[in-house]
Coordinates of N, CA and C in Angstrom, one line a residue:
X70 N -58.3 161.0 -229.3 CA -58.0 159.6 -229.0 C -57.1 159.0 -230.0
X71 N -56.3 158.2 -229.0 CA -55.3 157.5 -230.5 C -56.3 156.4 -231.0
X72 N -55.5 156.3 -232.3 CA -56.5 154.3 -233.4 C -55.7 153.8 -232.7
X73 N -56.9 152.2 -232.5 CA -56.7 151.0 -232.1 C -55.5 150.7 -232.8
X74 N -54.6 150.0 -231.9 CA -53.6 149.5 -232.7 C -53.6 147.7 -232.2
X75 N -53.3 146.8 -233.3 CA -53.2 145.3 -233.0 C -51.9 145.0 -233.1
X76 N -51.4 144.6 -231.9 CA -50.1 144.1 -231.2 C -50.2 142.8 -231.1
X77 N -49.1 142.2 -231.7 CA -48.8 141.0 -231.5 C -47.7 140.6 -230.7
X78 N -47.5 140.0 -229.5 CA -46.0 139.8 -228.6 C -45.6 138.6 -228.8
X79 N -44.6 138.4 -229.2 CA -44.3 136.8 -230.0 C -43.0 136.5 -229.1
X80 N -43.2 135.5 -227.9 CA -41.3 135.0 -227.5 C -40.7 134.7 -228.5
X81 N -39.1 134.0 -228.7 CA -38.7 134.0 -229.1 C -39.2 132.3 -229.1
X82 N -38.5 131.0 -230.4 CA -38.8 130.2 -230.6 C -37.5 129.4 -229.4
X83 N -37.5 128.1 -229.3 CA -36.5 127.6 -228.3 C -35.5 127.9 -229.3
X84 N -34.4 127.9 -228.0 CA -32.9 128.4 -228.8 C -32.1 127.4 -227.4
X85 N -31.0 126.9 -228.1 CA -29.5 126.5 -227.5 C -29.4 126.7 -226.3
X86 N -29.2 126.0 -225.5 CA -28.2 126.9 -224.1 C -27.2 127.6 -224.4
X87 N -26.3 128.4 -223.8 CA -25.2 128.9 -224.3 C -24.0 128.0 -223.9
X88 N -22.9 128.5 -224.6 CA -21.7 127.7 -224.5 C -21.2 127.9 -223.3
X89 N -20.0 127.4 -222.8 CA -19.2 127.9 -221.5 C -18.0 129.5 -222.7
X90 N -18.6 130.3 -222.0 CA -17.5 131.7 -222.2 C -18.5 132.7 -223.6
X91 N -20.1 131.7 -223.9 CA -20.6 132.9 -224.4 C -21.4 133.4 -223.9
X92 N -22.0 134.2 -224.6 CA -22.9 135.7 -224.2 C -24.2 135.0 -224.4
X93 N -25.0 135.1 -223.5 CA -26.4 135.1 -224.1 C -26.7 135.6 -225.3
X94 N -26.6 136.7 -225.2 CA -26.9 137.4 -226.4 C -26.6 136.5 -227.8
X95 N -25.7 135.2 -227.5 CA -25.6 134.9 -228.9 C -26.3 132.9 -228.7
X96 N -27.1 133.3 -228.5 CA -27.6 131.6 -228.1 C -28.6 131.9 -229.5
X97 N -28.6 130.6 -230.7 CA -29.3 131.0 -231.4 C -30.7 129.3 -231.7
X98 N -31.0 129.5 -232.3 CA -32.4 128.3 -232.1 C -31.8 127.4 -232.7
X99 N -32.6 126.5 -231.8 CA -32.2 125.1 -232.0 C -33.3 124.4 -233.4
X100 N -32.5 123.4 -233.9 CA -33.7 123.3 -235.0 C -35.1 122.8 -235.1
X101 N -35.6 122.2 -233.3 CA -36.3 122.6 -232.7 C -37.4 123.9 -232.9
X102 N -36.5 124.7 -232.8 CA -37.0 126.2 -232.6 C -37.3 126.6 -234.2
X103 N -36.5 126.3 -235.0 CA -36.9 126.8 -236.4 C -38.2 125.7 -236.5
X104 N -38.6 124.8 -236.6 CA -39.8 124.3 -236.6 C -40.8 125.1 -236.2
X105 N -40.7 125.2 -234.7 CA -41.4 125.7 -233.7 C -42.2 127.3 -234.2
X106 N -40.9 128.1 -234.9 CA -41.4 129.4 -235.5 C -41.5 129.0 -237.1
X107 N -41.9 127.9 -237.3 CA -42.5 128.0 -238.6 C -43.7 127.6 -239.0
X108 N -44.1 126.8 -237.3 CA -45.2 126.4 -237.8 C -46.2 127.7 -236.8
X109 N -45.3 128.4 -236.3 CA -45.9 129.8 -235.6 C -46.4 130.8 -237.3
X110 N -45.7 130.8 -237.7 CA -45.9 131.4 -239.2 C -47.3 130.9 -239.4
X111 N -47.0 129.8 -239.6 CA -48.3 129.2 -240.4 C -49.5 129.6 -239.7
X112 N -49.3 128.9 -238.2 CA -50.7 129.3 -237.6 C -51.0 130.8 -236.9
X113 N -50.1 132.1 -237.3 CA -50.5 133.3 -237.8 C -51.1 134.0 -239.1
X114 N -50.6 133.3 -240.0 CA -51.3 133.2 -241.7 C -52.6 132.4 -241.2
X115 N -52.8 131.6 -240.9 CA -54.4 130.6 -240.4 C -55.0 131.5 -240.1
X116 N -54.6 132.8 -239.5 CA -55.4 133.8 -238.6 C -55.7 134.7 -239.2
X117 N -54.5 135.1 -240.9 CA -55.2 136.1 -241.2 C -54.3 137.4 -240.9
X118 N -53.0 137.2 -240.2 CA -52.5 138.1 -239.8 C -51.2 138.2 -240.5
X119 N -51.2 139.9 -240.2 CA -50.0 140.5 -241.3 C -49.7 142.0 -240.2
X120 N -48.5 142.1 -240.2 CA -47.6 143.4 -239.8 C -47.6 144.1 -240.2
X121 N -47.7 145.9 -240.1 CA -47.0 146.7 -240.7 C -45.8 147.0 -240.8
X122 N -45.5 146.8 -239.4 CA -43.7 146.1 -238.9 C -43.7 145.2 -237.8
X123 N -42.5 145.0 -237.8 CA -42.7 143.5 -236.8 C -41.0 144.3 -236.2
X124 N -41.1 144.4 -234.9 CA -39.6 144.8 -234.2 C -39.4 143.4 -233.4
X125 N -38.0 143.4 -233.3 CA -37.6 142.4 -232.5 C -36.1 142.7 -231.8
X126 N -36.3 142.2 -230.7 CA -34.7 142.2 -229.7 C -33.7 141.7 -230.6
X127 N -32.4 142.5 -230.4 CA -30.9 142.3 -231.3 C -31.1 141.2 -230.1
X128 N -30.8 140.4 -229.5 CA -30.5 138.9 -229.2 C -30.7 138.0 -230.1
X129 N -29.9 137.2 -231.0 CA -29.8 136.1 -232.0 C -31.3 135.3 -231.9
X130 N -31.8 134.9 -230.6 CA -32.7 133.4 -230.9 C -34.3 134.7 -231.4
X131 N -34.1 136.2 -230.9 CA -35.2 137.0 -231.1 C -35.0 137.5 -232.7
X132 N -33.7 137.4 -232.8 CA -33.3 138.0 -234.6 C -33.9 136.8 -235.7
X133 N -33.4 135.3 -235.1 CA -33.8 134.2 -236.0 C -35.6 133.9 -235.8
X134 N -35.9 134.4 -234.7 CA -37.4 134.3 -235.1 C -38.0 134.8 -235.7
X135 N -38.0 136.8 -235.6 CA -38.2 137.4 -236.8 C -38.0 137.1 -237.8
X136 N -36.7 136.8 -238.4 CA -36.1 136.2 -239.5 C -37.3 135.2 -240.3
X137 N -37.7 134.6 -239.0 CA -38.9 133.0 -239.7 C -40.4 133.9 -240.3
X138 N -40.7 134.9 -239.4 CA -41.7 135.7 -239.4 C -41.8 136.5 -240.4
X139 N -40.6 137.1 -240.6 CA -40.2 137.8 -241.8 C -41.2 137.8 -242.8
X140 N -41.8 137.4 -243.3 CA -42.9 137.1 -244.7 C -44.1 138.0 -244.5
X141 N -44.4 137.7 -243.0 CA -45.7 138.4 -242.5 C -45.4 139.8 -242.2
X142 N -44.4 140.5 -242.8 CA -44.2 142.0 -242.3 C -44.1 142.4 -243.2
X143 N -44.4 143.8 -243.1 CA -44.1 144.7 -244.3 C -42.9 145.5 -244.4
X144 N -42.3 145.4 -242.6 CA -41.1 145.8 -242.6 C -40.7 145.3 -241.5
X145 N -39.1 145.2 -240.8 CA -38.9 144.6 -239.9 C -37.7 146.0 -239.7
X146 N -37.4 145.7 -237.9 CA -36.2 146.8 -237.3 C -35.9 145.7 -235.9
X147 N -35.2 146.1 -236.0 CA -34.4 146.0 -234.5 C -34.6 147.1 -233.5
X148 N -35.2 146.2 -232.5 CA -35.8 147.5 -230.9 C -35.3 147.1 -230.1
X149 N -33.9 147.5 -229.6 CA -33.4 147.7 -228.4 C -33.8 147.1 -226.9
X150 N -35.0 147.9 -226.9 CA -35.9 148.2 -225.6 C -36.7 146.7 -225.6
X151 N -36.4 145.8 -226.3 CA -37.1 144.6 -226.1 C -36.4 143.3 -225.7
X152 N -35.3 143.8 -225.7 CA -34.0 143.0 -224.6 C -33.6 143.2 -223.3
X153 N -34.8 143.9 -222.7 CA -35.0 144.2 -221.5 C -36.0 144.5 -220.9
X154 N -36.0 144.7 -219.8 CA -37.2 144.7 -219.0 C -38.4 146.1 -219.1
X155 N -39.7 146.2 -219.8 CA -40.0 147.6 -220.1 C -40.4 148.0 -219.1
X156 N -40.5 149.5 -219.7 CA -40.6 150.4 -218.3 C -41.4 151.8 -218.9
X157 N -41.8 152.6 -218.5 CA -42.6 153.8 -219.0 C -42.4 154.7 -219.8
X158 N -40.6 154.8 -220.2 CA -40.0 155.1 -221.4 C -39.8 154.1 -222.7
X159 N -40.0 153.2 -222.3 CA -40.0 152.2 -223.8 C -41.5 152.1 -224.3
X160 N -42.7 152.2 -223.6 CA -44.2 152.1 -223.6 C -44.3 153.3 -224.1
X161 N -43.9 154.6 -223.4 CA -44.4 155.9 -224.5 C -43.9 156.4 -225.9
X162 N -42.3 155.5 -225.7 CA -41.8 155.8 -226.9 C -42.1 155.0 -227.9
X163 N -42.6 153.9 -227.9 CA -43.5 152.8 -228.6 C -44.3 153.3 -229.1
X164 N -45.5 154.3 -228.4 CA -46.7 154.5 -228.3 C -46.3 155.8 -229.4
X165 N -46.1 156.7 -229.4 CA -45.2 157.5 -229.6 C -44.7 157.3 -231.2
X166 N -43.9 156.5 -230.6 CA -43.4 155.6 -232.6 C -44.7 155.3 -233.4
X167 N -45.1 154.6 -232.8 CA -46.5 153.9 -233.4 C -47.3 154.8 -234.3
X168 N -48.1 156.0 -233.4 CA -48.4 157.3 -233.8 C -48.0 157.6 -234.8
X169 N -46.7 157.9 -234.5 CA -46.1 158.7 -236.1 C -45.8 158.1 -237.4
X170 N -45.7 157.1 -237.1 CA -45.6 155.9 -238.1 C -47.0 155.8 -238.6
X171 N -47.7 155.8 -238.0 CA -48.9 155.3 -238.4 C -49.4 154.0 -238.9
X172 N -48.7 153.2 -238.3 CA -48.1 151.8 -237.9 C -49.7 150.9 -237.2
X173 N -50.4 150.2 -237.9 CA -51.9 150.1 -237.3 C -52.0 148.4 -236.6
X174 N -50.7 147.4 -237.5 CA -50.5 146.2 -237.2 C -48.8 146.2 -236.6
X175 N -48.7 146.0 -235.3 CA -47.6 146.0 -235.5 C -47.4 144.6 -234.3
X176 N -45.9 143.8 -234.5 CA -45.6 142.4 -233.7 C -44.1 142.8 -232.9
X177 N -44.0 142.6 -232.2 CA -42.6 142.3 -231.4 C -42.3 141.1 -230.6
X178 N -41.4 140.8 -230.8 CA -40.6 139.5 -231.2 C -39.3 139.8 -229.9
X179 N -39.9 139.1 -228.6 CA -38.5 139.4 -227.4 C -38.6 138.0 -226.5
X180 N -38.3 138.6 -225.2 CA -38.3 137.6 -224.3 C -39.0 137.7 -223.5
X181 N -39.1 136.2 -222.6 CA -39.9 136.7 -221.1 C -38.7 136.8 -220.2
X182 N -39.0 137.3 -218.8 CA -40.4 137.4 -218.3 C -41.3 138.9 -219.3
X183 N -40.1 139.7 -219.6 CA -40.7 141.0 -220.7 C -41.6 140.9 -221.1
X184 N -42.1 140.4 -222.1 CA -42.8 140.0 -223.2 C -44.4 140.1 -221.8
X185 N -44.6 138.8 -221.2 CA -45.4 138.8 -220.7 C -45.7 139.9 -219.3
X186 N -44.8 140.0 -218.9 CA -44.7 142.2 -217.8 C -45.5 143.3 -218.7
X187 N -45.2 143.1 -220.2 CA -45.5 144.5 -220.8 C -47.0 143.5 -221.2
X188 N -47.6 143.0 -221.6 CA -48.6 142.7 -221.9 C -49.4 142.5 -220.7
X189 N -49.7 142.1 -219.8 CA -49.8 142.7 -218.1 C -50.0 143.9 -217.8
X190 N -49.0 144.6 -218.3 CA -49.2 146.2 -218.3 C -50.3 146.8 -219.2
X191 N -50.4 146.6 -220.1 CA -51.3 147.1 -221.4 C -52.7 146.7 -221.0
X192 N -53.1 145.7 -220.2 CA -54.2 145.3 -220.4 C -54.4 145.3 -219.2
X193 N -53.7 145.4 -218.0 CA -54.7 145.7 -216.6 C -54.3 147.0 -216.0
X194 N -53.3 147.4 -216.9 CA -52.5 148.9 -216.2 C -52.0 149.1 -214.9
X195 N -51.4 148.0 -214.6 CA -51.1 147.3 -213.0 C -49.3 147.3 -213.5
X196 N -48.8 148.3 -213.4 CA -47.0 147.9 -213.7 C -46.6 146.6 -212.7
X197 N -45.7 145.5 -212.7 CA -45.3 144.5 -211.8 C -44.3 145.4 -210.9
X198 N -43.7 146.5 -211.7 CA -43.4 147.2 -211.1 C -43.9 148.0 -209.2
X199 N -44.9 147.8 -209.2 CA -45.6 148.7 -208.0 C -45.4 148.1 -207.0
X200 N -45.1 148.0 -205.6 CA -45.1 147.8 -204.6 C -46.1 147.1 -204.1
X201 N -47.1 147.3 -204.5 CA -48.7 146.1 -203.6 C -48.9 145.4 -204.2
X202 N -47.8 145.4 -205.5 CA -48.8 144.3 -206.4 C -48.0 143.1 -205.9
X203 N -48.5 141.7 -206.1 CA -47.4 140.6 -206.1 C -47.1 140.5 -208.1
X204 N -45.7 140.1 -207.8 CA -45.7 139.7 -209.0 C -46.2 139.1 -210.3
X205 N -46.6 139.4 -211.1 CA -47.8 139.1 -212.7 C -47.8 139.3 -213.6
X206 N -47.8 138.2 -214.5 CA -47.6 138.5 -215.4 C -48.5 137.7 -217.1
X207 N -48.6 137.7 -217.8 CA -49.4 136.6 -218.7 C -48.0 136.3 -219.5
X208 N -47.8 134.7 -218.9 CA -46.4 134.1 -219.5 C -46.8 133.3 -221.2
X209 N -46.0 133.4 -221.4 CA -45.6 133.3 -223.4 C -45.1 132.3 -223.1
X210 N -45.2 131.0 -223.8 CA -44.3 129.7 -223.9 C -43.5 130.3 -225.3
X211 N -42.2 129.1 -225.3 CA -41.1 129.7 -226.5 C -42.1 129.6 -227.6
X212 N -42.0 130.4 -228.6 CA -42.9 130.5 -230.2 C -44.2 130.4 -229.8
X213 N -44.6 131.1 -228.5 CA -45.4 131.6 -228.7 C -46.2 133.2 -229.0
X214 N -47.4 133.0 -228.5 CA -48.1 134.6 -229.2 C -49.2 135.1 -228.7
X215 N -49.0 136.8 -228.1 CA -50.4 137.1 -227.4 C -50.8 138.5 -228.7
X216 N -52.6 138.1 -228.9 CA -52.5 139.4 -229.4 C -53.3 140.3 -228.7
X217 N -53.1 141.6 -228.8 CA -53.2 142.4 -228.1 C -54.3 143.3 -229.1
X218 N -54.8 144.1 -228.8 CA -56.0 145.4 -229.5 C -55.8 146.4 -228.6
X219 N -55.9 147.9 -228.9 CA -56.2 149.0 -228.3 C -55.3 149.8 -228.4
X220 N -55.2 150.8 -227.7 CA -54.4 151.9 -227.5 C -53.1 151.4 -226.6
X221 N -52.0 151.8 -227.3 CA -50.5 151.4 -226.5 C -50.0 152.5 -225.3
X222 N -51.2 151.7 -223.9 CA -50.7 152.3 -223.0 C -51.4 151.1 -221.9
X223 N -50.9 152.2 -220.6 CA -51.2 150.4 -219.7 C -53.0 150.7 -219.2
X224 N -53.4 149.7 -219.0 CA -55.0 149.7 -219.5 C -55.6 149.8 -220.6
X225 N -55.3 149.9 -221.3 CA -55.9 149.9 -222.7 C -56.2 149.1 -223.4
X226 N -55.4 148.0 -223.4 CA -55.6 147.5 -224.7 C -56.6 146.1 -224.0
X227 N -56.8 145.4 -224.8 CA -58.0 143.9 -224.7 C -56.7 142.8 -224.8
X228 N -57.0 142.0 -224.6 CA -56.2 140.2 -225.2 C -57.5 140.1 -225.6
X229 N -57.3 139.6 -227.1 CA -57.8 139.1 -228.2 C -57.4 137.6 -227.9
X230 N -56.0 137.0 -228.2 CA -55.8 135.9 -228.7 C -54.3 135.4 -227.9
X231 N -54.4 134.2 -227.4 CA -53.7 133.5 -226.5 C -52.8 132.4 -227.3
X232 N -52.0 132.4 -228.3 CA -51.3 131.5 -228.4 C -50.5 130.4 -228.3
X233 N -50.9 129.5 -227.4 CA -49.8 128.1 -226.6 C -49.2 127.5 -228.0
X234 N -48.3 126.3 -227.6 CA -47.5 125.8 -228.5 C -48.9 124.6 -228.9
X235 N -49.2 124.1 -228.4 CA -50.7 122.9 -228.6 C -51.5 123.7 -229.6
X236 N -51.7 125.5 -229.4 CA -53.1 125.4 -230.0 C -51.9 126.5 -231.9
X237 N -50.5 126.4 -231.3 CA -50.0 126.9 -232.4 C -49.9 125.3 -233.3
X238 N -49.6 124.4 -233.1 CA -49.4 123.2 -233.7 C -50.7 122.7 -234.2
X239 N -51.9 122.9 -233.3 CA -53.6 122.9 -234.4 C -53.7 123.8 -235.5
X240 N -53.3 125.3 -235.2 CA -53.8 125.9 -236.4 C -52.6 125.7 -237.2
X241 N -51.5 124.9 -237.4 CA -50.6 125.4 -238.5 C -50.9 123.7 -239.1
X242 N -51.5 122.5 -238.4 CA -52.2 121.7 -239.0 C -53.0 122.1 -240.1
X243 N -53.7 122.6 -240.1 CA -55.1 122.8 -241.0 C -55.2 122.8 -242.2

């Protein structure tokens, strides 16, 4: 049996619209959003929580949130596979990494609708992918945070902890 692993799925904080003629990819947070993932910081430290690594989507507004997070890791990387939609090769190779790493706290830092598809997946092992299912998902507001417990595969793991922007702005009160 693989060890429990504690996943944290963190959206990115609010970011910019994009300009006329740029890329998504380069929309970066508004200072809004740096608030937003700072006081996400805080009310992750309130909790007690720390990374072994923390991965995040090469998209700018997912690079500057890690960036804010940064403190709570022990190490940070850029994962590809979080700038898009997951799928059964990004979950085993995760799962997979994790293992070998021996990696026991780990956060990732992307987008929705992703973010909330792959946490959906892990905890009711229902891909949105399948045909009978209707679409589902557990949605992440911007800077926000689900945490997750268990084994990184679909069914497995528990939701522990539900993070909205209301109850991130309580605990980073305190």
């Amino acid at each position: 049996m693989t060890e429990a692993v504690e996943l944290w799925l963190v959206r990115h904080a609010e970011a910019r619209d994009a300009r006329p003629g740029e890329s998504d990819a380069a929309r970066a947070l508004t200072e809004r959003g740096v608030r937003g993932a700072r006081r996400l910081r805080r009310a992750l430290r309130r909790l007690g929580a720390s990374f072994d690594r923390l991965d995040h989507s090469p998209l700018l507004r997912a690079v500057e949130t890690a960036d804010v997070l940064a403190p709570l890791a022990s190490a940070t990387r850029v994962n590809a596979g979080l700038a898009r939609e997951p799928g059964p090769e990004f979950l085993s190779d995760l799962a997979s990494e994790v293992a070998r790493s021996h990696v026991a706290r780990l956060a990732l830092v992307g987008h929705e609708p992703w973010l909330g598809q792959l946490a959906f997946w892990l905890v009711s092992g229902w891909s949105v992918r399948e045909p009978a299912r209707q679409p589902a998902w557990l949605a992440l507001e911007k800077g926000g945070a689900l945490r997750l417990r268990g084994e990184i595969a679909p069914g497995r793991m528990r939701l522990e902890h539900a993070l909205d922007s209301e109850t991130v702005r309580a605990l980073a009160r305190r």
